[in-house]
Amino acid sequence: MDTNDLALVQNRVFDEIAIGDEAVVERTLTAEDIQLFAILSGDINPQYLDAAFASSTSFHGVIAHGMLGGAFISALLGTRLPGPGTVYLGQTLRFLAPARIGDTLTVRVRIAERDEASKRLTLACSCVNQGGVTVVEGQAEVIAPTERISMPRSTLPEVRLTAGDNGLLRLLQHVRPMGAVTTAVVHPCDALSLSAALDAHAAGLIDPILVAPRAKLEMVAADAGLDISALRIDDVPHSHAAAAHAVALVADGEAAALMKGSLHTDELMSAVLAKPELRTGRRLSHCFLMQTPAYPRPFIITDAAVNIAPTLDEKADIVRNAIGLAQAIGVAQPRVAILAAVETVNPHMPATLDAAALCKMADRGQITGAILDGPLAFDNAISAAAARIKGITSEVAGRADILVVPDLESGNMLAKQLEYLGGAASAGIVLGATVPIILTSRADSRESRIASCALALLLTDRERKTAKRTTS
């Protein structure tokens, strides 16, 4: 190919075109392609957009709009063969097989007939996937240009999809009927953490008990214009005492969840660990529940906030906790990708050894309720196309529901990159104690804080129902 093809768009005039000439381009389908087409066309059939609904259909997953293949064919006609100046007269299409996220489609147009008098061309058109299966086929009829056109390619505006608040709205609609969970809010002595507790209370998610120095709390509320007059305040002298008192409220059954305020995370976690009534035998671990436009379903990243450099035993608990969260949000058998820098076991890379051991533990029934695979590099875990290129055959690759990171640093960077550069929406929760612990950051958005409280309510309701079934 002429390197100018990258900078120029050029046509082929009728006299240069012979029967049998063809043009070909490859396109790998992404979730964003499907979402953009839905936005432009207005076709928001849940078969194309809702992974949960799509999994219950005969296609067993999200598929692309059939006319998206037609759009690829149109682009080839307008830019390659014949190219600019082409007049599109008609198109027939037959949709023979579904196209899925990660499929690489070979889009081809071939000259089948030409009419000298009218300058008309008939082209055979097709989209064939990486397995050789024809997804779309048909015929196009065009009038070919008779004058040469060669010009710089147009620079298109950059389009960026954002997750919006639909995920949060669905989560809130799901949990509101469960009733608010009584939550000990630990030392909410700045405007952000106090506002978060009040927002969650207003949303019907939590019934807060504010555990903090009363005078300091009232000063923060007055300065921020927040009304806390109707809320219970348990007066304590400082943040350390707030953590100890809050966990005591949980141990005594007065509260069913904890929410971090403006104290340090390790201060709260130490108080939890020091209270035997809050221990379950599992390691405490943090989960980010994330949703990004570039991926077709919500997913979990763990652990990115509590365990700095977890051992194999600790990673096993991290996986178990994440599986429980995934099941709570409706994923009956989550797919767990154990991440590393590479997808092969390397004795010099401990993360790959841990990944292999965790998968074997799942094989032996030491970790249950999910499908595990690893080591998997990040691209293989979330991209079916990347996994296929590397020859990885896996039930998890390209479809992971849970991403287990090697250590806190890598997990924290991954989560923040997705949030700040990838437009991801997130919620955070600490698991492994007898109650959920809402762990938010000062930099978290209001939506993220509310979603974290909604997760706590969801987990509390699930635990309540489990206990009821056990005792009945």
CSV table of C-alpha atoms in Angstrom, one decimal:
chain,number,residue,atom,x,y,z
A,1,MET,CA,0.0,0.0,0.0
A,2,ASP,CA,1.2,3.5,-0.8
A,3,THR,CA,2.1,5.3,2.4
A,4,ASN,CA,0.0,8.3,1.0
A,5,ASP,CA,-3.1,6.1,1.6
A,6,LEU,CA,-2.7,6.9,5.3
A,7,ALA,CA,-3.0,10.6,4.6
A,8,LEU,CA,-5.1,10.7,1.4
A,9,VAL,CA,-8.5,9.5,0.4
A,10,GLN,CA,-8.6,8.6,-3.3
A,11,ASN,CA,-11.1,7.0,-5.7
A,12,ARG,CA,-11.0,4.8,-8.7
A,13,VAL,CA,-12.8,6.0,-11.8
A,14,PHE,CA,-15.1,3.8,-13.8
A,15,ASP,CA,-12.6,3.2,-16.6
A,16,GLU,CA,-10.0,1.9,-14.1
A,17,ILE,CA,-12.3,-0.7,-12.6
A,18,ALA,CA,-12.6,-4.3,-13.9
A,19,ILE,CA,-14.8,-7.2,-12.9
A,20,GLY,CA,-13.1,-9.1,-10.0
A,21,ASP,CA,-11.5,-6.0,-8.5
A,22,GLU,CA,-12.0,-5.9,-4.8
A,23,ALA,CA,-11.2,-3.9,-1.7
A,24,VAL,CA,-10.9,-5.3,1.8
A,25,VAL,CA,-10.6,-3.9,5.3
A,26,GLU,CA,-10.6,-5.6,8.8
A,27,ARG,CA,-12.5,-4.3,11.8
A,28,THR,CA,-12.4,-5.7,15.3
A,29,LEU,CA,-15.7,-5.0,17.1
A,30,THR,CA,-15.6,-3.3,20.5
A,31,ALA,CA,-18.3,-2.6,23.0
A,32,GLU,CA,-17.9,1.1,22.1
A,33,ASP,CA,-18.6,0.4,18.4
A,34,ILE,CA,-21.9,-1.1,19.4
A,35,GLN,CA,-22.8,1.7,21.9
A,36,LEU,CA,-22.0,4.4,19.4
A,37,PHE,CA,-24.1,2.8,16.7
A,38,ALA,CA,-27.0,2.5,19.2
A,39,ILE,CA,-26.6,6.2,20.0
A,40,LEU,CA,-26.6,7.2,16.3
A,41,SER,CA,-29.4,4.9,15.2
A,42,GLY,CA,-31.6,5.1,18.3
A,43,ASP,CA,-31.7,1.2,18.3
A,44,ILE,CA,-31.3,0.5,22.0
A,45,ASN,CA,-32.6,-3.1,21.8
A,46,PRO,CA,-31.2,-4.7,25.1
A,47,GLN,CA,-29.8,-7.6,23.0
A,48,TYR,CA,-27.1,-5.1,21.9
A,49,LEU,CA,-26.5,-3.3,25.2
A,50,ASP,CA,-27.6,-5.2,28.2
A,51,ALA,CA,-25.3,-8.2,29.0
A,52,ALA,CA,-27.6,-9.7,31.6
A,53,PHE,CA,-30.6,-9.6,29.3
A,54,ALA,CA,-28.5,-10.8,26.3
A,55,SER,CA,-27.2,-13.8,28.2
A,56,SER,CA,-30.7,-15.1,28.6
A,57,THR,CA,-31.4,-15.0,24.8
A,58,SER,CA,-30.7,-17.6,22.2
A,59,PHE,CA,-27.5,-15.8,21.3
A,60,HIS,CA,-26.2,-16.2,25.0
A,61,GLY,CA,-24.5,-12.8,25.0
A,62,VAL,CA,-24.3,-9.3,23.5
A,63,ILE,CA,-24.2,-9.1,19.7
A,64,ALA,CA,-23.7,-6.2,17.3
A,65,HIS,CA,-26.5,-4.6,15.3
A,66,GLY,CA,-26.8,-6.3,11.9
A,67,MET,CA,-26.7,-2.9,10.2
A,68,LEU,CA,-23.4,-2.1,11.7
A,69,GLY,CA,-22.0,-4.6,9.2
A,70,GLY,CA,-23.9,-2.7,6.5
A,71,ALA,CA,-22.2,0.5,7.7
A,72,PHE,CA,-18.8,-1.1,7.4
A,73,ILE,CA,-19.6,-2.0,3.8
A,74,SER,CA,-20.8,1.5,3.0
A,75,ALA,CA,-17.6,2.9,4.4
A,76,LEU,CA,-15.6,0.7,2.1
A,77,LEU,CA,-17.6,1.7,-1.0
A,78,GLY,CA,-17.3,5.4,-0.1
A,79,THR,CA,-13.5,5.4,0.7
A,80,ARG,CA,-11.9,2.6,-1.2
A,81,LEU,CA,-13.9,1.1,-4.1
A,82,PRO,CA,-15.0,3.0,-6.0
A,83,GLY,CA,-14.3,5.7,-3.4
A,84,PRO,CA,-15.1,9.4,-3.2
A,85,GLY,CA,-17.7,10.5,-5.8
A,86,THR,CA,-19.6,7.2,-5.7
A,87,VAL,CA,-23.4,7.5,-5.8
A,88,TYR,CA,-25.0,4.7,-3.7
A,89,LEU,CA,-28.1,3.5,-5.5
A,90,GLY,CA,-29.1,0.3,-3.6
A,91,GLN,CA,-28.0,-2.4,-1.2
A,92,THR,CA,-29.3,-5.8,-0.3
A,93,LEU,CA,-28.1,-7.5,2.9
A,94,ARG,CA,-28.6,-10.9,4.5
A,95,PHE,CA,-27.7,-11.4,8.1
A,96,LEU,CA,-26.4,-14.9,8.5
A,97,ALA,CA,-24.7,-15.1,11.9
A,98,PRO,CA,-24.2,-12.8,14.9
A,99,ALA,CA,-21.2,-10.6,15.3
A,100,ARG,CA,-19.9,-10.3,18.9
A,101,ILE,CA,-17.6,-8.1,20.8
A,102,GLY,CA,-14.0,-9.1,20.0
A,103,ASP,CA,-14.8,-10.6,16.6
A,104,THR,CA,-12.5,-9.4,13.8
A,105,LEU,CA,-14.6,-8.9,10.6
A,106,THR,CA,-13.1,-9.0,7.2
A,107,VAL,CA,-15.2,-6.6,5.2
A,108,ARG,CA,-15.0,-7.1,1.4
A,109,VAL,CA,-16.5,-5.6,-1.7
A,110,ARG,CA,-15.9,-7.2,-5.2
A,111,ILE,CA,-16.9,-6.0,-8.6
A,112,ALA,CA,-19.5,-8.4,-10.0
A,113,GLU,CA,-21.0,-6.4,-12.9
A,114,ARG,CA,-20.2,-3.2,-14.8
A,115,ASP,CA,-22.4,-1.3,-17.2
A,116,GLU,CA,-20.4,1.0,-19.6
A,117,ALA,CA,-23.4,3.1,-20.7
A,118,SER,CA,-24.6,4.1,-17.2
A,119,LYS,CA,-21.3,3.8,-15.4
A,120,ARG,CA,-23.1,1.5,-12.9
A,121,LEU,CA,-21.4,-1.2,-10.9
A,122,THR,CA,-22.8,-4.1,-9.0
A,123,LEU,CA,-20.6,-5.3,-6.1
A,124,ALA,CA,-20.8,-8.5,-4.0
A,125,CYS,CA,-20.4,-7.5,-0.4
A,126,SER,CA,-19.6,-9.6,2.7
A,127,CYS,CA,-18.4,-9.5,6.3
A,128,VAL,CA,-16.7,-12.7,7.4
A,129,ASN,CA,-15.5,-13.3,11.0
A,130,GLN,CA,-12.2,-14.7,12.2
A,131,GLY,CA,-13.5,-18.2,12.1
A,132,GLY,CA,-14.5,-18.0,8.4
A,133,VAL,CA,-18.2,-17.6,9.1
A,134,THR,CA,-20.0,-15.2,6.9
A,135,VAL,CA,-21.9,-12.8,9.1
A,136,VAL,CA,-23.4,-10.5,6.4
A,137,GLU,CA,-23.6,-10.8,2.7
A,138,GLY,CA,-25.4,-8.9,-0.1
A,139,GLN,CA,-25.1,-6.8,-3.2
A,140,ALA,CA,-24.6,-3.1,-3.7
A,141,GLU,CA,-25.4,-1.0,-6.8
A,142,VAL,CA,-23.6,2.2,-7.3
A,143,ILE,CA,-22.7,4.8,-10.0
A,144,ALA,CA,-18.9,5.0,-10.2
A,145,PRO,CA,-17.1,8.4,-10.4
A,146,THR,CA,-15.7,9.4,-13.7
A,147,GLU,CA,-13.4,12.1,-12.4
A,148,ARG,CA,-10.3,11.6,-10.3
A,149,ILE,CA,-10.6,12.7,-6.6
A,150,SER,CA,-7.6,12.7,-4.3
A,151,MET,CA,-7.7,14.8,-1.1
A,152,PRO,CA,-6.4,14.8,2.5
A,153,ARG,CA,-8.4,12.6,4.8
A,154,SER,CA,-10.9,14.5,7.0
A,155,THR,CA,-10.0,14.8,10.6
A,156,LEU,CA,-13.0,13.6,12.6
A,157,PRO,CA,-13.9,14.9,16.1
A,158,GLU,CA,-12.9,12.7,18.9
A,159,VAL,CA,-15.8,10.9,20.5
A,160,ARG,CA,-15.6,9.7,24.1
A,161,LEU,CA,-18.4,7.7,25.7
A,162,THR,CA,-19.0,8.1,29.4
A,163,ALA,CA,-20.8,5.6,31.6
A,164,GLY,CA,-23.3,8.1,32.8
A,165,ASP,CA,-25.4,7.4,35.8
A,166,ASN,CA,-27.6,4.6,34.5
A,167,GLY,CA,-25.7,1.9,36.4
A,168,LEU,CA,-26.1,3.9,39.6
A,169,LEU,CA,-29.8,4.5,38.9
A,170,ARG,CA,-30.4,0.8,38.4
A,171,LEU,CA,-28.5,-0.1,41.5
A,172,LEU,CA,-30.5,2.4,43.6
A,173,GLN,CA,-33.8,1.2,42.2
A,174,HIS,CA,-32.8,-2.3,43.1
A,175,VAL,CA,-31.7,-1.7,46.7
A,176,ARG,CA,-34.2,1.0,47.8
A,177,PRO,CA,-37.0,-1.5,48.7
A,178,MET,CA,-34.6,-3.2,51.1
A,179,GLY,CA,-34.8,-0.3,53.6
A,180,ALA,CA,-31.9,1.7,55.0
A,181,VAL,CA,-29.1,-0.1,56.8
A,182,THR,CA,-28.0,1.3,60.2
A,183,THR,CA,-24.5,2.5,59.6
A,184,ALA,CA,-21.8,3.7,62.1
A,185,VAL,CA,-20.1,6.6,60.3
A,186,VAL,CA,-16.7,6.9,61.7
A,187,HIS,CA,-15.3,10.4,62.3
A,188,PRO,CA,-16.9,12.3,59.4
A,189,CYS,CA,-15.2,15.5,60.4
A,190,ASP,CA,-14.8,17.1,57.1
A,191,ALA,CA,-17.4,18.4,54.7
A,192,LEU,CA,-16.9,15.7,52.1
A,193,SER,CA,-17.3,12.7,54.4
A,194,LEU,CA,-20.2,14.3,56.3
A,195,SER,CA,-21.9,15.2,53.0
A,196,ALA,CA,-21.5,11.6,51.8
A,197,ALA,CA,-23.3,10.3,54.8
A,198,LEU,CA,-26.1,12.8,54.5
A,199,ASP,CA,-26.5,12.1,50.7
A,200,ALA,CA,-26.7,8.3,51.4
A,201,HIS,CA,-29.3,9.0,54.1
A,202,ALA,CA,-31.3,11.2,51.8
A,203,ALA,CA,-31.2,8.5,49.2
A,204,GLY,CA,-32.7,6.0,51.6
A,205,LEU,CA,-29.6,3.8,51.8
A,206,ILE,CA,-28.3,4.3,55.3
A,207,ASP,CA,-29.6,5.3,58.7
A,208,PRO,CA,-26.4,7.0,60.0
A,209,ILE,CA,-25.0,7.1,63.5
A,210,LEU,CA,-22.3,9.8,63.5
A,211,VAL,CA,-19.4,8.8,65.7
A,212,ALA,CA,-17.2,11.8,66.3
A,213,PRO,CA,-16.3,14.7,68.6
A,214,ARG,CA,-19.6,16.5,68.8
A,215,ALA,CA,-18.2,20.0,68.9
A,216,LYS,CA,-16.0,19.4,65.9
A,217,LEU,CA,-18.8,17.7,64.0
A,218,GLU,CA,-21.2,20.5,64.6
A,219,MET,CA,-18.6,23.1,63.5
A,220,VAL,CA,-18.0,21.2,60.2
A,221,ALA,CA,-21.7,21.0,59.6
A,222,ALA,CA,-22.3,24.7,60.3
A,223,ASP,CA,-19.4,25.8,58.1
A,224,ALA,CA,-20.7,23.6,55.2
A,225,GLY,CA,-24.3,24.5,55.7
A,226,LEU,CA,-25.3,20.9,56.5
A,227,ASP,CA,-28.2,20.0,58.8
A,228,ILE,CA,-27.4,17.2,61.2
A,229,SER,CA,-29.9,18.1,63.9
A,230,ALA,CA,-32.1,15.0,63.3
A,231,LEU,CA,-29.3,12.5,63.3
A,232,ARG,CA,-27.9,10.5,66.2
A,233,ILE,CA,-24.4,11.6,67.3
A,234,ASP,CA,-22.2,9.5,69.6
A,235,ASP,CA,-19.7,11.9,71.1
A,236,VAL,CA,-16.1,10.6,71.4
A,237,PRO,CA,-12.9,12.5,72.0
A,238,HIS,CA,-10.9,11.7,68.8
A,239,SER,CA,-10.7,9.6,65.7
A,240,HIS,CA,-9.1,6.6,67.4
A,241,ALA,CA,-11.9,6.5,69.9
A,242,ALA,CA,-14.4,6.9,67.1
A,243,ALA,CA,-13.1,3.8,65.4
A,244,ALA,CA,-13.2,1.8,68.6
A,245,HIS,CA,-16.8,3.0,69.5
A,246,ALA,CA,-18.1,2.3,66.0
A,247,VAL,CA,-16.9,-1.3,65.9
A,248,ALA,CA,-18.4,-1.7,69.3
A,249,LEU,CA,-21.8,-0.6,68.0
A,250,VAL,CA,-21.5,-3.3,65.3
A,251,ALA,CA,-20.5,-5.9,67.8
A,252,ASP,CA,-23.4,-5.0,70.0
A,253,GLY,CA,-25.9,-5.2,67.1
A,254,GLU,CA,-26.7,-1.5,67.0
A,255,ALA,CA,-25.2,-1.0,63.6
A,256,ALA,CA,-25.0,-3.3,60.6
A,257,ALA,CA,-22.4,-1.5,58.5
A,258,LEU,CA,-19.4,0.8,58.9
A,259,MET,CA,-18.5,3.9,56.9
A,260,LYS,CA,-15.1,5.5,56.9
A,261,GLY,CA,-15.0,9.3,57.5
A,262,SER,CA,-12.0,11.5,57.6
A,263,LEU,CA,-9.7,9.2,59.6
A,264,HIS,CA,-6.9,7.1,58.1
A,265,THR,CA,-7.9,3.7,56.6
A,266,ASP,CA,-5.4,1.8,58.8
A,267,GLU,CA,-6.9,3.3,61.9
A,268,LEU,CA,-10.3,2.0,61.1
A,269,MET,CA,-9.0,-1.4,59.9
A,270,SER,CA,-7.0,-1.8,63.1
A,271,ALA,CA,-10.1,-1.3,65.2
A,272,VAL,CA,-12.0,-3.8,63.2
A,273,LEU,CA,-9.3,-6.4,63.5
A,274,ALA,CA,-9.0,-5.8,67.2
A,275,LYS,CA,-12.7,-6.8,67.7
A,276,PRO,CA,-13.2,-10.6,67.7
A,277,GLU,CA,-16.9,-10.2,67.1
A,278,LEU,CA,-16.2,-8.6,63.7
A,279,ARG,CA,-13.8,-11.3,62.5
A,280,THR,CA,-14.9,-14.1,60.1
A,281,GLY,CA,-11.7,-16.1,59.6
A,282,ARG,CA,-11.1,-14.4,56.3
A,283,ARG,CA,-8.6,-11.7,55.3
A,284,LEU,CA,-10.1,-8.2,55.0
A,285,SER,CA,-9.9,-7.1,51.4
A,286,HIS,CA,-11.2,-4.2,49.2
A,287,CYS,CA,-13.2,-4.4,46.0
A,288,PHE,CA,-13.8,-1.8,43.4
A,289,LEU,CA,-17.0,-2.4,41.5
A,290,MET,CA,-16.4,-0.6,38.2
A,291,GLN,CA,-18.3,0.1,35.0
A,292,THR,CA,-16.6,1.6,31.9
A,293,PRO,CA,-18.0,2.3,28.4
A,294,ALA,CA,-15.2,0.2,26.9
A,295,TYR,CA,-16.4,-3.1,28.6
A,296,PRO,CA,-19.8,-4.7,28.3
A,297,ARG,CA,-20.5,-5.5,31.9
A,298,PRO,CA,-19.6,-4.2,35.4
A,299,PHE,CA,-16.4,-5.8,36.8
A,300,ILE,CA,-14.5,-6.0,40.1
A,301,ILE,CA,-10.9,-5.0,40.8
A,302,THR,CA,-9.3,-6.4,43.9
A,303,ASP,CA,-7.4,-5.6,46.1
A,304,ALA,CA,-6.5,-2.0,45.5
A,305,ALA,CA,-6.8,-0.4,49.0
A,306,VAL,CA,-6.1,-2.7,51.9
A,307,ASN,CA,-3.6,-5.5,51.3
A,308,ILE,CA,-0.2,-4.1,50.2
A,309,ALA,CA,1.6,-7.2,49.1
A,310,PRO,CA,-0.7,-10.2,49.7
A,311,THR,CA,0.6,-13.7,50.2
A,312,LEU,CA,-0.9,-16.7,48.4
A,313,ASP,CA,-3.1,-17.5,51.3
A,314,GLU,CA,-4.2,-13.9,51.5
A,315,LYS,CA,-4.9,-13.8,47.7
A,316,ALA,CA,-7.1,-16.8,48.1
A,317,ASP,CA,-9.3,-14.9,50.6
A,318,ILE,CA,-9.2,-11.9,48.3
A,319,VAL,CA,-10.6,-14.0,45.6
A,320,ARG,CA,-13.3,-15.6,47.9
A,321,ASN,CA,-14.4,-12.2,49.0
A,322,ALA,CA,-14.7,-10.9,45.5
A,323,ILE,CA,-16.7,-14.0,44.4
A,324,GLY,CA,-19.2,-13.3,47.2
A,325,LEU,CA,-19.6,-9.7,46.0
A,326,ALA,CA,-20.0,-10.8,42.4
A,327,GLN,CA,-22.7,-13.2,43.4
A,328,ALA,CA,-24.4,-10.5,45.4
A,329,ILE,CA,-24.8,-8.3,42.4
A,330,GLY,CA,-26.2,-11.2,40.4
A,331,VAL,CA,-23.3,-13.0,38.7
A,332,ALA,CA,-24.0,-16.6,39.7
A,333,GLN,CA,-20.7,-18.0,38.6
A,334,PRO,CA,-18.2,-15.2,38.0
A,335,ARG,CA,-15.1,-15.5,35.8
A,336,VAL,CA,-12.0,-14.6,37.7
A,337,ALA,CA,-8.8,-13.4,35.9
A,338,ILE,CA,-5.7,-13.6,38.0
A,339,LEU,CA,-3.6,-10.8,36.5
A,340,ALA,CA,0.2,-10.7,35.9
A,341,ALA,CA,2.4,-9.0,33.4
A,342,VAL,CA,2.4,-12.1,31.2
A,343,GLU,CA,0.1,-15.0,30.5
A,344,THR,CA,2.6,-17.8,31.1
A,345,VAL,CA,4.1,-19.1,34.3
A,346,ASN,CA,7.5,-17.6,34.9
A,347,PRO,CA,9.5,-18.8,38.0
A,348,HIS,CA,11.1,-15.4,38.2
A,349,MET,CA,7.7,-13.6,38.4
A,350,PRO,CA,5.9,-14.5,41.7
A,351,ALA,CA,2.6,-13.1,40.5
A,352,THR,CA,2.5,-15.8,37.8
A,353,LEU,CA,3.2,-18.6,40.3
A,354,ASP,CA,0.5,-17.3,42.7
A,355,ALA,CA,-1.9,-17.2,39.7
A,356,ALA,CA,-1.2,-20.8,38.8
A,357,ALA,CA,-1.5,-21.9,42.4
A,358,LEU,CA,-4.9,-20.1,42.8
A,359,CYS,CA,-6.2,-21.8,39.7
A,360,LYS,CA,-5.1,-25.2,41.1
A,361,MET,CA,-6.8,-24.4,44.4
A,362,ALA,CA,-10.0,-23.8,42.5
A,363,ASP,CA,-9.5,-27.2,40.7
A,364,ARG,CA,-9.2,-28.9,44.1
A,365,GLY,CA,-12.3,-27.2,45.6
A,366,GLN,CA,-10.4,-24.9,47.9
A,367,ILE,CA,-11.9,-21.9,46.1
A,368,THR,CA,-15.5,-22.4,44.9
A,369,GLY,CA,-18.3,-20.6,43.2
A,370,ALA,CA,-16.4,-19.2,40.2
A,371,ILE,CA,-14.2,-20.0,37.2
A,372,LEU,CA,-10.6,-19.0,37.6
A,373,ASP,CA,-7.8,-18.6,35.1
A,374,GLY,CA,-4.4,-17.1,35.2
A,375,PRO,CA,-1.9,-15.8,34.9
A,376,LEU,CA,-3.5,-13.5,32.4
A,377,ALA,CA,-2.2,-10.2,31.2
A,378,PHE,CA,-4.7,-7.4,31.5
A,379,ASP,CA,-5.3,-7.2,27.7
A,380,ASN,CA,-6.1,-11.0,27.6
A,381,ALA,CA,-8.4,-10.7,30.6
A,382,ILE,CA,-10.7,-8.1,29.0
A,383,SER,CA,-10.2,-8.5,25.3
A,384,ALA,CA,-11.3,-11.6,23.4
A,385,ALA,CA,-9.4,-10.3,20.4
A,386,ALA,CA,-6.2,-10.0,22.3
A,387,ALA,CA,-6.6,-13.5,23.8
A,388,ARG,CA,-7.3,-15.0,20.4
A,389,ILE,CA,-4.2,-13.3,18.8
A,390,LYS,CA,-2.1,-14.9,21.6
A,391,GLY,CA,-3.7,-18.3,21.1
A,392,ILE,CA,-5.3,-18.3,24.6
A,393,THR,CA,-8.3,-20.7,24.9
A,394,SER,CA,-10.1,-19.8,28.1
A,395,GLU,CA,-13.6,-19.4,29.6
A,396,VAL,CA,-12.3,-16.3,31.4
A,397,ALA,CA,-10.2,-14.5,28.8
A,398,GLY,CA,-12.0,-11.5,27.3
A,399,ARG,CA,-15.0,-12.0,29.6
A,400,ALA,CA,-13.6,-11.5,33.1
A,401,ASP,CA,-16.0,-10.4,35.9
A,402,ILE,CA,-13.3,-10.1,38.5
A,403,LEU,CA,-9.7,-8.9,38.0
A,404,VAL,CA,-7.4,-10.0,40.8
A,405,VAL,CA,-4.2,-7.8,40.8
A,406,PRO,CA,-0.8,-8.8,42.1
A,407,ASP,CA,-0.5,-6.1,44.7
A,408,LEU,CA,-2.1,-2.9,46.0
A,409,GLU,CA,0.1,-0.6,43.9
A,410,SER,CA,-0.9,-2.2,40.6
A,411,GLY,CA,-4.5,-2.4,41.6
A,412,ASN,CA,-4.7,1.2,42.8
A,413,MET,CA,-3.1,2.5,39.6
A,414,LEU,CA,-5.3,0.4,37.4
A,415,ALA,CA,-8.5,1.5,39.1
A,416,LYS,CA,-7.6,5.2,39.0
A,417,GLN,CA,-6.5,5.0,35.4
A,418,LEU,CA,-9.8,3.5,34.5
A,419,GLU,CA,-11.7,6.1,36.5
A,420,TYR,CA,-9.8,9.2,35.4
A,421,LEU,CA,-8.8,8.3,31.8
A,422,GLY,CA,-11.3,5.6,30.9
A,423,GLY,CA,-14.5,7.3,32.2
A,424,ALA,CA,-15.3,4.5,34.6
A,425,ALA,CA,-17.9,4.8,37.4
A,426,SER,CA,-16.9,3.0,40.6
A,427,ALA,CA,-18.0,2.0,44.1
A,428,GLY,CA,-15.8,0.6,46.9
A,429,ILE,CA,-16.4,-1.8,49.7
A,430,VAL,CA,-14.3,-3.8,52.2
A,431,LEU,CA,-15.3,-7.4,52.7
A,432,GLY,CA,-14.1,-10.2,55.1
A,433,ALA,CA,-15.6,-8.8,58.3
A,434,THR,CA,-19.0,-9.7,59.6
A,435,VAL,CA,-20.4,-6.4,58.1
A,436,PRO,CA,-19.6,-4.5,55.0
A,437,ILE,CA,-17.2,-1.5,55.4
A,438,ILE,CA,-17.8,1.5,53.1
A,439,LEU,CA,-14.4,2.8,52.3
A,440,THR,CA,-14.4,6.0,50.2
A,441,SER,CA,-11.7,8.4,49.2
A,442,ARG,CA,-11.8,12.2,49.6
A,443,ALA,CA,-11.4,12.4,45.8
A,444,ASP,CA,-14.4,10.1,45.1
A,445,SER,CA,-17.4,11.6,43.3
A,446,ARG,CA,-20.8,12.0,45.0
A,447,GLU,CA,-22.1,9.2,42.8
A,448,SER,CA,-19.3,6.9,43.8
A,449,ARG,CA,-20.0,7.4,47.5
A,450,ILE,CA,-23.7,6.8,47.1
A,451,ALA,CA,-23.0,3.7,45.0
A,452,SER,CA,-20.7,2.4,47.7
A,453,CYS,CA,-23.4,2.8,50.3
A,454,ALA,CA,-25.8,1.0,48.0
A,455,LEU,CA,-23.4,-1.9,47.8
A,456,ALA,CA,-23.3,-2.1,51.6
A,457,LEU,CA,-27.1,-2.2,51.7
A,458,LEU,CA,-27.2,-5.0,49.1
A,459,LEU,CA,-24.6,-7.1,51.0
A,460,THR,CA,-26.4,-6.5,54.3
A,461,ASP,CA,-29.7,-7.6,52.8
A,462,ARG,CA,-28.1,-10.7,51.3
A,463,GLU,CA,-26.6,-11.6,54.7
A,464,ARG,CA,-29.9,-11.1,56.4
A,465,LYS,CA,-31.7,-13.3,54.0
A,466,THR,CA,-29.0,-16.0,54.2
A,467,ALA,CA,-29.3,-16.0,58.0
A,468,LYS,CA,-33.1,-16.2,57.8
A,469,ARG,CA,-32.9,-19.3,55.6
A,470,THR,CA,-30.3,-20.9,57.9
A,471,THR,CA,-32.5,-20.5,61.0
A,472,SER,CA,-35.8,-21.4,59.4
